[in-house]
Short mmCIF file of C-alpha atoms in Angstrom, two decimals:
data_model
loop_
_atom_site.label_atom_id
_atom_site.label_comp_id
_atom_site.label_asym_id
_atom_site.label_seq_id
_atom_site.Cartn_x
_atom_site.Cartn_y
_atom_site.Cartn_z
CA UNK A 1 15.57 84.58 -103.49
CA UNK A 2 12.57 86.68 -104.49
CA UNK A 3 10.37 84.12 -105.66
CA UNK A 4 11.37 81.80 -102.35
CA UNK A 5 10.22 84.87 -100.24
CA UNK A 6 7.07 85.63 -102.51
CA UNK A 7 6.40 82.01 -101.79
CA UNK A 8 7.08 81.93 -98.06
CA UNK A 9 4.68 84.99 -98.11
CA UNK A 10 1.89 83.53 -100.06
CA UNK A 11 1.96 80.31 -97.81
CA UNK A 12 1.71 82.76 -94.69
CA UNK A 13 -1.54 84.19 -96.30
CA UNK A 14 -3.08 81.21 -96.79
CA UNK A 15 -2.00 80.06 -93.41
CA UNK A 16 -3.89 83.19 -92.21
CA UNK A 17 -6.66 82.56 -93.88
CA UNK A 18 -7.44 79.32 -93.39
CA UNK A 19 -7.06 80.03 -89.62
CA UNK A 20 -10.02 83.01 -89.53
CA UNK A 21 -12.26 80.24 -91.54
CA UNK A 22 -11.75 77.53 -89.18
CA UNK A 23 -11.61 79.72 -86.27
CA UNK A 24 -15.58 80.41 -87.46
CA UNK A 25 -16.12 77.10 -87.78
CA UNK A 26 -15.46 76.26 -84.62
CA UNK A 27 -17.42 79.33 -83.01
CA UNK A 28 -20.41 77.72 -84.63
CA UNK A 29 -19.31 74.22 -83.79
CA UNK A 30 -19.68 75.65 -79.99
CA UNK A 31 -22.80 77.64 -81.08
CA UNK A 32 -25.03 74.44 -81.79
CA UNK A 33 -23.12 73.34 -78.77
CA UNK A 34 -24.98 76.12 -76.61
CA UNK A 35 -28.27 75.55 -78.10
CA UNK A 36 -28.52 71.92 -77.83
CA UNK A 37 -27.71 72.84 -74.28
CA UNK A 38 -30.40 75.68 -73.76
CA UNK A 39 -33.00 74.02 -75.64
CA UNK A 40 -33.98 72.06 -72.92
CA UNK A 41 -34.57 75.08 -70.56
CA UNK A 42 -35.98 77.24 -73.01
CA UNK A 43 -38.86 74.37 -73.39
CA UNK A 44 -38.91 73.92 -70.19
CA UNK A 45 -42.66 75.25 -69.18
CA UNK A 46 -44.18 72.70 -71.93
CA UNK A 47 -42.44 69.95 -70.96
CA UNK A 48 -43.12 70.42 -67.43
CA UNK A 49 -46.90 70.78 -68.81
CA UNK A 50 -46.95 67.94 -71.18
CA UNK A 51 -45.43 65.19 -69.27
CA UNK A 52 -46.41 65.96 -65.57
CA UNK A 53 -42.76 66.53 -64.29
CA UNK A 54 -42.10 68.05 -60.71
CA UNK A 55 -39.22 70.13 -60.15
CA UNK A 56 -36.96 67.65 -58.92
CA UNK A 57 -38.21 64.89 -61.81
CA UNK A 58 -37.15 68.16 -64.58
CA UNK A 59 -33.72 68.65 -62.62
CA UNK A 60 -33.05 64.95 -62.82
CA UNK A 61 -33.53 65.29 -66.56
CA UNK A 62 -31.27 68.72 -67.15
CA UNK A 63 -28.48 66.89 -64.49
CA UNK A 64 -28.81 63.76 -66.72
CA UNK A 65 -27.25 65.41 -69.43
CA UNK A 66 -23.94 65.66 -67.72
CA UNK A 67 -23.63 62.19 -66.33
CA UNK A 68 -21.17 60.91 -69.00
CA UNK A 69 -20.30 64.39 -70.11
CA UNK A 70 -16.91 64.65 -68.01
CA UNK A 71 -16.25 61.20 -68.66
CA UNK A 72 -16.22 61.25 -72.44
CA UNK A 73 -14.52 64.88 -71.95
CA UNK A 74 -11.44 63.20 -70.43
CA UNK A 75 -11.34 60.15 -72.57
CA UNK A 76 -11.88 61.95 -75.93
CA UNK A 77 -9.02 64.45 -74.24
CA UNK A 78 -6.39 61.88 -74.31
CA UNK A 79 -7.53 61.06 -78.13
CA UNK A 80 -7.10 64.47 -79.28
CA UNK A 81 -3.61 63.43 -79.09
CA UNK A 82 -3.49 60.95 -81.07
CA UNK A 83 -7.01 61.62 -83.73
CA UNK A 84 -6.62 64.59 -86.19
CA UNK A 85 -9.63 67.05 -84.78
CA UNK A 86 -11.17 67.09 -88.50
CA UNK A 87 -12.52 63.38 -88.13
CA UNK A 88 -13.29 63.73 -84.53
CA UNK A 89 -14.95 67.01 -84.25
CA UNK A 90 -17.39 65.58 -87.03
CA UNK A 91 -18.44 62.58 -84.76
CA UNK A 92 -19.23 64.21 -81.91
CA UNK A 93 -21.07 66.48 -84.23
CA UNK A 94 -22.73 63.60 -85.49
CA UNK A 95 -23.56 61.94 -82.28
CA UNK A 96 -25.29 65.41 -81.37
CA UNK A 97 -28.19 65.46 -84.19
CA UNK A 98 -28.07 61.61 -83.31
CA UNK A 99 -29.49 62.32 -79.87
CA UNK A 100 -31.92 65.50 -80.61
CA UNK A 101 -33.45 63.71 -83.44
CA UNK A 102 -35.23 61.07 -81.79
CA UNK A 103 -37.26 63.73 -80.00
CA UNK A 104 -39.58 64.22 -82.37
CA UNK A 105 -41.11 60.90 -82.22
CA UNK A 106 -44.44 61.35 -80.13
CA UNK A 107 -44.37 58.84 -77.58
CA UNK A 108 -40.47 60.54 -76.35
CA UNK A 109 -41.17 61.16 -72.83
CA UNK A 110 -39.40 61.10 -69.31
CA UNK A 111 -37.19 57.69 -69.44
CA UNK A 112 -36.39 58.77 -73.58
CA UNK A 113 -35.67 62.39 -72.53
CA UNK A 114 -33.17 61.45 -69.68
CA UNK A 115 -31.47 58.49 -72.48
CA UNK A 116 -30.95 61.32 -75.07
CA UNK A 117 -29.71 64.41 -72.92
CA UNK A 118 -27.56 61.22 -71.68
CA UNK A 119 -26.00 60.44 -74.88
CA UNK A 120 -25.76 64.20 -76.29
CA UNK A 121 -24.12 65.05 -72.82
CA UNK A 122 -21.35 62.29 -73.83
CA UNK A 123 -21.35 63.82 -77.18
CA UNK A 124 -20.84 67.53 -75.95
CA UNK A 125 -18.47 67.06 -73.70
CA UNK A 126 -15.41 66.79 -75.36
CA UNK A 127 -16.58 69.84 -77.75
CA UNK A 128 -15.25 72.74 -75.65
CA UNK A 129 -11.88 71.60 -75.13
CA UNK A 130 -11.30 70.14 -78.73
CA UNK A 131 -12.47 73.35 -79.89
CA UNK A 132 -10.32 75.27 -77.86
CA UNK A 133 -7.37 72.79 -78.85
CA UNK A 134 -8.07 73.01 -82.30
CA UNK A 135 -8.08 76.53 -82.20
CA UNK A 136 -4.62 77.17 -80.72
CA UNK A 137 -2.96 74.98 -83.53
CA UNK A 138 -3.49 77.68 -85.69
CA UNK A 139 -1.78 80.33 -83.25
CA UNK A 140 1.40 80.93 -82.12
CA UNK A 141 2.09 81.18 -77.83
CA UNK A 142 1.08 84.21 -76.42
CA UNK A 143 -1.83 84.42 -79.45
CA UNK A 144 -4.23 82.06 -78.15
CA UNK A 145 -6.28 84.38 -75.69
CA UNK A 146 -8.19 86.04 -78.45
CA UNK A 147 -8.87 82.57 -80.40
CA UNK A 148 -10.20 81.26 -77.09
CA UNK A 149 -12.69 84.05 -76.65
CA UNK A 150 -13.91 83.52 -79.84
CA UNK A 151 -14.24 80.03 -79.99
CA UNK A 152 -16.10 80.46 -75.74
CA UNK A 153 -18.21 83.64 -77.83
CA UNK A 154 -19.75 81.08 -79.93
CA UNK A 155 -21.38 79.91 -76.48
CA UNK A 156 -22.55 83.09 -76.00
CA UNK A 157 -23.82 83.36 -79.44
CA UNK A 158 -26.11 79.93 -79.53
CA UNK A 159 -27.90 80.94 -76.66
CA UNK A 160 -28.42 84.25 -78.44
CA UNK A 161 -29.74 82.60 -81.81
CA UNK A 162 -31.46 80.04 -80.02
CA UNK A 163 -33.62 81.75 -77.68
CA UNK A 164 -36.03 83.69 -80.12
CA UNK A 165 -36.12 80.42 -82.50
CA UNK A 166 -36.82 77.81 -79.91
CA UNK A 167 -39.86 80.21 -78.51
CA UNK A 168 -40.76 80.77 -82.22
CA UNK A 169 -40.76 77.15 -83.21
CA UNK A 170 -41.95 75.44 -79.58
CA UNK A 171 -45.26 78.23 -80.45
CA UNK A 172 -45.44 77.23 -83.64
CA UNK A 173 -44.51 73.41 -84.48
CA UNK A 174 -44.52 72.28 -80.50
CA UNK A 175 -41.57 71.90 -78.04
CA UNK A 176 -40.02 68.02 -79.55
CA UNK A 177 -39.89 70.15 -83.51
CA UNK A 178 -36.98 72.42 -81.82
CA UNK A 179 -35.10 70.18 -80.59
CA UNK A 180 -35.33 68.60 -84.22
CA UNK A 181 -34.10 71.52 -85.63
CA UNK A 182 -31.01 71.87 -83.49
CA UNK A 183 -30.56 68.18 -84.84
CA UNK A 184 -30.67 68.84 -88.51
CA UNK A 185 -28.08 71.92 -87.68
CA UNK A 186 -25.33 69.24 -86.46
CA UNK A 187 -25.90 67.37 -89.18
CA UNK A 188 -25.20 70.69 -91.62
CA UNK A 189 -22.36 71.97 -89.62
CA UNK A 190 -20.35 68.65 -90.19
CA UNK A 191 -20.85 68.39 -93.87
CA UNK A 192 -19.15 71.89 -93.76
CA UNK A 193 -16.45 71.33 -91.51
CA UNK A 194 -15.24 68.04 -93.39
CA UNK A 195 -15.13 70.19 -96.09
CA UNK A 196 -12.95 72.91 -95.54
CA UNK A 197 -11.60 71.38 -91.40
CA UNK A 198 -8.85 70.86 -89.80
CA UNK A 199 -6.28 71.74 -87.37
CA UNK A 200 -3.09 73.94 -88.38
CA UNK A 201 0.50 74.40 -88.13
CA UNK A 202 0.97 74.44 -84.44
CA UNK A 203 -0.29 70.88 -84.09
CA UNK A 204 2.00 68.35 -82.97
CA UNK A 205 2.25 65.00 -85.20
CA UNK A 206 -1.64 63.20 -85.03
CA UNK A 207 -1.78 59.99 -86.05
CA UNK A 208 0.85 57.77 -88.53
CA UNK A 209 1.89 58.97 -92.03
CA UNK A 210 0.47 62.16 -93.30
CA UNK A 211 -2.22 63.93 -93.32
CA UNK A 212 -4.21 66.57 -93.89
CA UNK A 213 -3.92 68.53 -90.54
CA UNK A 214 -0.34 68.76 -91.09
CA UNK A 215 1.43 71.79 -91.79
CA UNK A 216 2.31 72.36 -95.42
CA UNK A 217 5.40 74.20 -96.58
CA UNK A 218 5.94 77.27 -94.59
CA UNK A 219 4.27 76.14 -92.07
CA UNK A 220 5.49 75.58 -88.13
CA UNK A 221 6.01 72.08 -87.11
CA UNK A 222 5.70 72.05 -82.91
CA UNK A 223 7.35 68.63 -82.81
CA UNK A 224 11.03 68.17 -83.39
CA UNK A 225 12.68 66.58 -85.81
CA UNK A 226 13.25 62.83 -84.82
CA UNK A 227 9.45 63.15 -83.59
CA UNK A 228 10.69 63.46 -79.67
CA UNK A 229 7.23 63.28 -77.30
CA UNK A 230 7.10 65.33 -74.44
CA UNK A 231 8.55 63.71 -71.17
CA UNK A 232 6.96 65.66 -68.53
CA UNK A 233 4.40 63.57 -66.51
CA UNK A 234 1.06 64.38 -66.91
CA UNK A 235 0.71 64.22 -63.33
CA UNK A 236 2.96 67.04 -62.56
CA UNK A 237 0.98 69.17 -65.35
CA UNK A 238 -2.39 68.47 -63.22
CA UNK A 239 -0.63 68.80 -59.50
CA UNK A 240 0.29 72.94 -60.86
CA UNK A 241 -1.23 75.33 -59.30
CA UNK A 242 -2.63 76.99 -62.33
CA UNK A 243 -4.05 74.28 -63.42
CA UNK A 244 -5.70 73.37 -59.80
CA UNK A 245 -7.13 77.43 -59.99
CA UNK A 246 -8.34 77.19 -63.67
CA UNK A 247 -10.28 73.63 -62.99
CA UNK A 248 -11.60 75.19 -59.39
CA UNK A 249 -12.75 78.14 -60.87
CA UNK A 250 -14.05 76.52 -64.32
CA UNK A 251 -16.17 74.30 -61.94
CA UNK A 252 -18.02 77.38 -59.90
CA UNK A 253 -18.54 79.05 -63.58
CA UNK A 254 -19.89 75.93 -64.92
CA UNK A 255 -22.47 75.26 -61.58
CA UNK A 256 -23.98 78.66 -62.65
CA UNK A 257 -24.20 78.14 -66.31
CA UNK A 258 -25.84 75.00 -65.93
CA UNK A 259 -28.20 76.55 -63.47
CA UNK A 260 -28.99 79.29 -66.21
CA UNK A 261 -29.44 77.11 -68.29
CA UNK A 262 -31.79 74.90 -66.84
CA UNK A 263 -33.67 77.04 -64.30
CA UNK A 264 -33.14 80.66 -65.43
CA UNK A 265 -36.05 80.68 -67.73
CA UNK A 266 -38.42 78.90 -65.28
CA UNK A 267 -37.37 81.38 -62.52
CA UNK A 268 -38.33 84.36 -64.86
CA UNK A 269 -41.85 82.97 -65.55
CA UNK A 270 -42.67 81.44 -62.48
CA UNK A 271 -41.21 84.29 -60.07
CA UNK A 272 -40.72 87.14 -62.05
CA UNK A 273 -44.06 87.16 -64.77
CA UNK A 274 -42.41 87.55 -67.62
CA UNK A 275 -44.07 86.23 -70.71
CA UNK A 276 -42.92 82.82 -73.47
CA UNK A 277 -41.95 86.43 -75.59
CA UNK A 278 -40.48 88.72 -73.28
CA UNK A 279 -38.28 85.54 -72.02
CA UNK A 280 -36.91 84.76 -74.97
CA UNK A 281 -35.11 87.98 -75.34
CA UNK A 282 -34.45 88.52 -71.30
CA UNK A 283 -32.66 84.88 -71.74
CA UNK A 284 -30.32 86.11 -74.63
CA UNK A 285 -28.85 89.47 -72.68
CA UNK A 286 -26.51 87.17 -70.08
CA UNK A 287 -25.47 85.71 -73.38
CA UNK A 288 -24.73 89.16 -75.00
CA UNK A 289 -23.29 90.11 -72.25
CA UNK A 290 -20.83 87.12 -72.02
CA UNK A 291 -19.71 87.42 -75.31
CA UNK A 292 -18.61 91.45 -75.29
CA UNK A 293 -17.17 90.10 -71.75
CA UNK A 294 -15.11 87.25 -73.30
CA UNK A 295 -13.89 88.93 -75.64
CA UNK A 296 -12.66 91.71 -73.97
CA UNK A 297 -10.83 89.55 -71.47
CA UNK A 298 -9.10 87.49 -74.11
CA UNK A 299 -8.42 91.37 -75.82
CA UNK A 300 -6.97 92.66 -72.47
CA UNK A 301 -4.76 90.03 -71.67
CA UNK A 302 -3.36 89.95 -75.16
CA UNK A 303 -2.56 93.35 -74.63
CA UNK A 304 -0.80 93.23 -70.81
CA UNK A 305 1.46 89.95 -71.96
CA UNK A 306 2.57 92.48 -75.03
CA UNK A 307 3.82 94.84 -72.72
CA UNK A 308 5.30 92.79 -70.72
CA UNK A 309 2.94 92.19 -67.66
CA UNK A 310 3.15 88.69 -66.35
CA UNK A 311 0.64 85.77 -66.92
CA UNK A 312 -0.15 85.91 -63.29
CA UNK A 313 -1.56 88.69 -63.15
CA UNK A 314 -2.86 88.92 -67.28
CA UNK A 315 -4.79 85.78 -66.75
CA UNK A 316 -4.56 84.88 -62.70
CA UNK A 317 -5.35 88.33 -61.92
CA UNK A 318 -7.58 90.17 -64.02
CA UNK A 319 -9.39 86.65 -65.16
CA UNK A 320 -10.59 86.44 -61.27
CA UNK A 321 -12.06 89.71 -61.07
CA UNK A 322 -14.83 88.46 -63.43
CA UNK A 323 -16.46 85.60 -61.26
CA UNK A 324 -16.23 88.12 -58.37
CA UNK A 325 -18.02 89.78 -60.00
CA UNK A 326 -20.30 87.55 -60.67
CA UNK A 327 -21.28 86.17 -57.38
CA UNK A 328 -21.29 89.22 -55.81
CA UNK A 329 -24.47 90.03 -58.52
CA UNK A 330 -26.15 86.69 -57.68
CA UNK A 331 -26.14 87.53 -54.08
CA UNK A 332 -28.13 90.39 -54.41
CA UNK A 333 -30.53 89.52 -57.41
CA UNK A 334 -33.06 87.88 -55.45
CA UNK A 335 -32.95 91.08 -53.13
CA UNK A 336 -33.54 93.19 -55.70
CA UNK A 337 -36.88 94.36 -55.63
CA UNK A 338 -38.03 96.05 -59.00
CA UNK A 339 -37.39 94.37 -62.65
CA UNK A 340 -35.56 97.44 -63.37
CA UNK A 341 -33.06 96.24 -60.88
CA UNK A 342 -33.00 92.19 -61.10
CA UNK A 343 -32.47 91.87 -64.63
CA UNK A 344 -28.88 93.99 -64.56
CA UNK A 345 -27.66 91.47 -62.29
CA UNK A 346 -29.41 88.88 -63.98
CA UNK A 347 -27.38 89.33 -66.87
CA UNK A 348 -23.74 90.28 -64.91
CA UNK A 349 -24.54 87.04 -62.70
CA UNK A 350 -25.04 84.83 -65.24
CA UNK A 351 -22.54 86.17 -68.17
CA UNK A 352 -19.22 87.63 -66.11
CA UNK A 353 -17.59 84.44 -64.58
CA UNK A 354 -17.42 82.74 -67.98
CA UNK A 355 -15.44 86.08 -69.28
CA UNK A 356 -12.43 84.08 -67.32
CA UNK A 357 -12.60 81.22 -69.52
CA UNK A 358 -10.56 81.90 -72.49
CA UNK A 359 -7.33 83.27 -69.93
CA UNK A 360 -7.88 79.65 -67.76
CA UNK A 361 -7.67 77.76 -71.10
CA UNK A 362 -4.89 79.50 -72.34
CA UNK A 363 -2.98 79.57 -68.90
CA UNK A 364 -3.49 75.58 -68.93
CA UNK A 365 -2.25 75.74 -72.74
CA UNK A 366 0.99 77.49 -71.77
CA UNK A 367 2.09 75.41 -69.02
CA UNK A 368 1.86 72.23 -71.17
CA UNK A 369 3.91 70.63 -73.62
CA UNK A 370 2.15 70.36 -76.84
CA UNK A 371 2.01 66.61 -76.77
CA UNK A 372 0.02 67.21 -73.40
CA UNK A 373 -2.48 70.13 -74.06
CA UNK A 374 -5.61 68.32 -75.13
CA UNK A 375 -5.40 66.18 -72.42
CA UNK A 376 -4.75 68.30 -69.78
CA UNK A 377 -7.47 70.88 -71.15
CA UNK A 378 -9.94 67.44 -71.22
CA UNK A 379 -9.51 66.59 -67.65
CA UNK A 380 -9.76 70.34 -66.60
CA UNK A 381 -13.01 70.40 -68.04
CA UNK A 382 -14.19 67.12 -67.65
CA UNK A 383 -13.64 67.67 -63.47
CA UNK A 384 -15.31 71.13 -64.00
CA UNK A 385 -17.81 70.14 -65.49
CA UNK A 386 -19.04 67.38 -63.02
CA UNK A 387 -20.41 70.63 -61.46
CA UNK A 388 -22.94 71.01 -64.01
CA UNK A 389 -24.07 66.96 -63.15
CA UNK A 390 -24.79 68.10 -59.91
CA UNK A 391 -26.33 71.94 -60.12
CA UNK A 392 -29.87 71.37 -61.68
CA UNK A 393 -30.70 68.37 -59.49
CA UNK A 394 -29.38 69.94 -56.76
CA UNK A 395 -31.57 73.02 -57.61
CA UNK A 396 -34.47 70.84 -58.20
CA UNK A 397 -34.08 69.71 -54.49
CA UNK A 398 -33.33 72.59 -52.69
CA UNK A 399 -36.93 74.33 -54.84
CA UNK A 400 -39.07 71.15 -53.71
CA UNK A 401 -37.36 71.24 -50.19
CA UNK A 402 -38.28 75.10 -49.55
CA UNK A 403 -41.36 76.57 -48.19
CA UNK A 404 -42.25 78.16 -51.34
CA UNK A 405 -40.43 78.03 -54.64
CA UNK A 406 -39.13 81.81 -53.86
CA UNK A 407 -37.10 80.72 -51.14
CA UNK A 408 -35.66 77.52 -53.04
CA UNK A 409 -34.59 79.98 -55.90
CA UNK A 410 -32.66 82.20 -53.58
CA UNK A 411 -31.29 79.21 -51.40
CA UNK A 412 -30.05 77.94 -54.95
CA UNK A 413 -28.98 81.27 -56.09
CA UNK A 414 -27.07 81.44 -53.05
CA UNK A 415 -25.21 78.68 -53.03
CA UNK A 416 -23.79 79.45 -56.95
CA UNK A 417 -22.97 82.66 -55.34
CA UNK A 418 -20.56 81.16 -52.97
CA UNK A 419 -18.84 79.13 -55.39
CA UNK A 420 -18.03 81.65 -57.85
CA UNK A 421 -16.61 83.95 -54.94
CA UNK A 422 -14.60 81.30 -54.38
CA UNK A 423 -13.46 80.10 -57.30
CA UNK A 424 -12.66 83.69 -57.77
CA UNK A 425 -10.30 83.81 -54.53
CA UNK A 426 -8.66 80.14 -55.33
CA UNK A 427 -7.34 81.19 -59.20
CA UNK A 428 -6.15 84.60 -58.17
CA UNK A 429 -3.48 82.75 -55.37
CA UNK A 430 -2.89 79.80 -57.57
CA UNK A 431 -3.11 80.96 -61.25
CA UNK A 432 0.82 81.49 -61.99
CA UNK A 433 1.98 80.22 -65.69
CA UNK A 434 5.31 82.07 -66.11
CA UNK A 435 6.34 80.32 -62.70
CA UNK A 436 4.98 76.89 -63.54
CA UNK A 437 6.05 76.45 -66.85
CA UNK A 438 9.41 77.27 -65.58
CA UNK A 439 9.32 74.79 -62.58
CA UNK A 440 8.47 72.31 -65.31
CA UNK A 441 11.11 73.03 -67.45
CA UNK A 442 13.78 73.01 -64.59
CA UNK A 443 12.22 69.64 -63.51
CA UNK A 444 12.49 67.90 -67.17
CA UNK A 445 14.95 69.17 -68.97
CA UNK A 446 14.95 66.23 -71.20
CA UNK A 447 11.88 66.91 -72.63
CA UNK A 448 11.75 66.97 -76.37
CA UNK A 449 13.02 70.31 -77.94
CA UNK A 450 9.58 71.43 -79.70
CA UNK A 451 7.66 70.74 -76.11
CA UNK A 452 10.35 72.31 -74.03
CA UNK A 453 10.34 75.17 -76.75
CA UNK A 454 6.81 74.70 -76.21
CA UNK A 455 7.16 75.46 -72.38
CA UNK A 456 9.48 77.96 -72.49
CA UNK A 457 7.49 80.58 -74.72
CA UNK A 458 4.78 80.26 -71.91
CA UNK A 459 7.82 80.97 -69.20
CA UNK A 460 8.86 84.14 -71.31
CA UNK A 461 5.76 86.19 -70.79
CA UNK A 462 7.52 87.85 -68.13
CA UNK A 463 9.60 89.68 -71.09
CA UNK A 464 6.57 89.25 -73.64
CA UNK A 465 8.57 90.14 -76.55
CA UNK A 466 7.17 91.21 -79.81
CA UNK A 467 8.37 88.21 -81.75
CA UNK A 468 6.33 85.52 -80.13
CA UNK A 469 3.42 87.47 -81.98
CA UNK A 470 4.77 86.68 -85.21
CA UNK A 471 2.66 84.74 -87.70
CA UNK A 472 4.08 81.79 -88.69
CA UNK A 473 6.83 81.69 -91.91
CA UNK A 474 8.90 79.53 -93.33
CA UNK A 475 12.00 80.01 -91.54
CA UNK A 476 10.08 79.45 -88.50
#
């Protein structure tokens, strides 16, 4: 008896373990996910310079990077179901460098830029969610909050890193060398993760025969016992309103990242004066700022569902305040007169809505059956996400359309202002997991026993009891 529950207790340390170091992993997997992302704005000026490109011609290269993006976020969704994420994380790794890398050849230029932002868009897109999926099969219900906000910090932490490198290397090397060196870092980052890789416990059954993402002794299988799939129809998952509110709301977010991204540092030289230096640190406060935000979110509704506070108002609730936020910042930063008071809401307008993320991915996450979640996180962002397709063309347009480029920036400001509002206003009515999770259980009983088990620990956060925190045992 001792040395089975010395045993049992050694497994559950090792479980723990390996969960913090892949839980890293994947905050850096989304951290060269940032920068590939911000590279292109943070080069902006001397690509603008170099090739010729007028506002509209530079949008239509940022917007180009999300035309396959929600696509191969959906399709690569429905995979994660099937593919252990250790083999399919490393492709789309892979299929990053593959597109930055061909940037460094001299005669790269408009048509080559808009092909490779094409083909790393399809290669990013899927990242988030598979991240995000990976992560909470290494956490129990009612744990997957604060994995979230770590996994969405690494976001917040490649625009960080890659702000005062880019500058430093586009200064040094020219603007094609960083986008080489954001190549070479997918390529290092998957040599580590098929080392030590993989998703955990809480997975349900990838793939025939076994493998290497499957739990090991003491671990918790999430699928029962004759390998039952989950019955529910994935059309009643995407018809809830939760998941309606999170995808809304996702898509304002995701408007006014991609606007950051492409157009923030152009509207801080062009408008404000600042310098290639003083940019390069203005640029990494929103992302700061989003991370201590993220993380606090994912920290404060892990707290309210332990006492006992519903997921309505843990993740519905208190997750809509942020975008509120927010736009209500964008509105007034370009009406704020002195730097002293734009940059503040700068950094709130651009940082706060994506503090919601990590409660809208677990709220999806608790409504579905495990069998279901990658999908149903997939589609949610690959919908969102056509919002980033359309804001730096759109932005392009509205600048070129303007009498001066101050008044397109503010038109454009304006209008991600509006959206974040809201998407703000549409999750806090429709955000409600405890009451969809049970609507889906009382609809489909039949589902399998580890999906409706699944279910039915989202359904309980009305009680939130202490147990569901529990890290995972043998006996489990």
């Amino acid at each position: 008896m001792t040395v089975g529950a010395d045993t049992r207790s050694a497994t559950a340390d090792g479980t723990r373990r390996r969960a913090r170091t892949v839980l890293v992993l994947l905050a850096l997997f989304i951290v060269v996910n940032a920068a590939d992302k911000a590279v292109l704005g943070l080069t902006a000026g001397p690509i603008k310079d170099d090739l010729g490109l007028s506002a509209t011609e530079f949008g239509t290269i940022a917007s180009s990077f999300y035309l396959l993006f929600s696509l191969s976020a959906v399709s690569v969704g429905f995979l994660g179901d099937r593919i252990r994420p250790r083999p399919l994380l490393a492709v789309l790794a892979l299929v990053w460098a593959a597109a930055q890398l061909p940037i460094l050849l001299p005669a790269t230029g408009f048509g080559a830029l808009v092909a490779t932002r094409v083909v790393l868009g399809a290669g990013e897109g899927p990242g988030f969610p598979l991240a995000n999926y990976t992560a909470f099969t290494w956490f129990p219900e009612k744990r997957r909050a604060l994995p979230s906000a770590v996994v969405v910090a690494g976001g917040a932490g490649g625009t960080v890193l890659a702000a005062p490198l880019v500058v430093l290397v586009t200064n040094t090397l020219g603007w094609r060398a960083a986008f080489g060196l954001l190549g070479a870092a997918g390529v290092v980052w998957t040599l580590v993760w098929l080392r030590v890789g993989g998703g955990g416990p809480y997975a349900a059954h990838l793939g025939p025969g076994p493998a290497d993402d499957e739990p090991a002794a003491g671990d918790v299988p999430t699928v029962s016992a004759d390998g039952a799939r989950p019955t529910v129809p994935f059309r009643r998952i995407v018809t809830t309103g939760t998941w309606l509110g999170a995808t809304f709301s996702t898509f304002a977010v995701m408007w006014t990242l991609s606007l950051g991204f492409a157009w923030l540092p152009l509207f801080l030289e062009d408008q404000v004066g600042f310098s290639d230096a003083e940019i390069s640190g203005i640029v990494g406060l929103p992302a700061l700022s989003m991370a201590v935000l993220v993380l606090t979110a994912g920290a404060v509704a892990h707290r309210l569902l332990r006492r006992g506070v519903t997921a309505r108002v843990a993740q519905g609730l208190v997750g809509a305040l942020l975008p509120l936020l927010a736009g209500i910042c964008l509105l007034f930063a370009t009406r704020a007169g002195p730097a002293v008071l734009l940059l503040p809401l700068l950094v709130l307008a651009f940082s706060a809505g994506n503090g919601q993320t990590p409660l809208t991915n677990a709220a999806i996450a608790d409504i579905c059956p495990v069998g279901r979640r990658s999908a149903a996180l997939g589609l949610s962002y690959a919908l969102a996400a056509l919002s980033s397709l359309l804001a730096p063309y759109v932005t392009g347009r509205i600048i070129d359309a303007a009498p001066t480029e101050a008044a397109g920036y503010g038109r454009a400001f304006d209008l991600a202002a509006c959206l974040l509002i809201a998407g703000a206003v549409v999750s806090a009515l429709l955000i409600r997991p405890d009451r969809d999770a049970l609507a889906l259980l009382a609809a489909y009983p039949a589902t399998s026993s580890a999906s409706a088990a699944s279910s039915a620990s989202a359904a309980s956060s009305v009680s939130a009891e202490s147990s569901a925190d529990a890290e995972p045992t043998a006996k489990e």
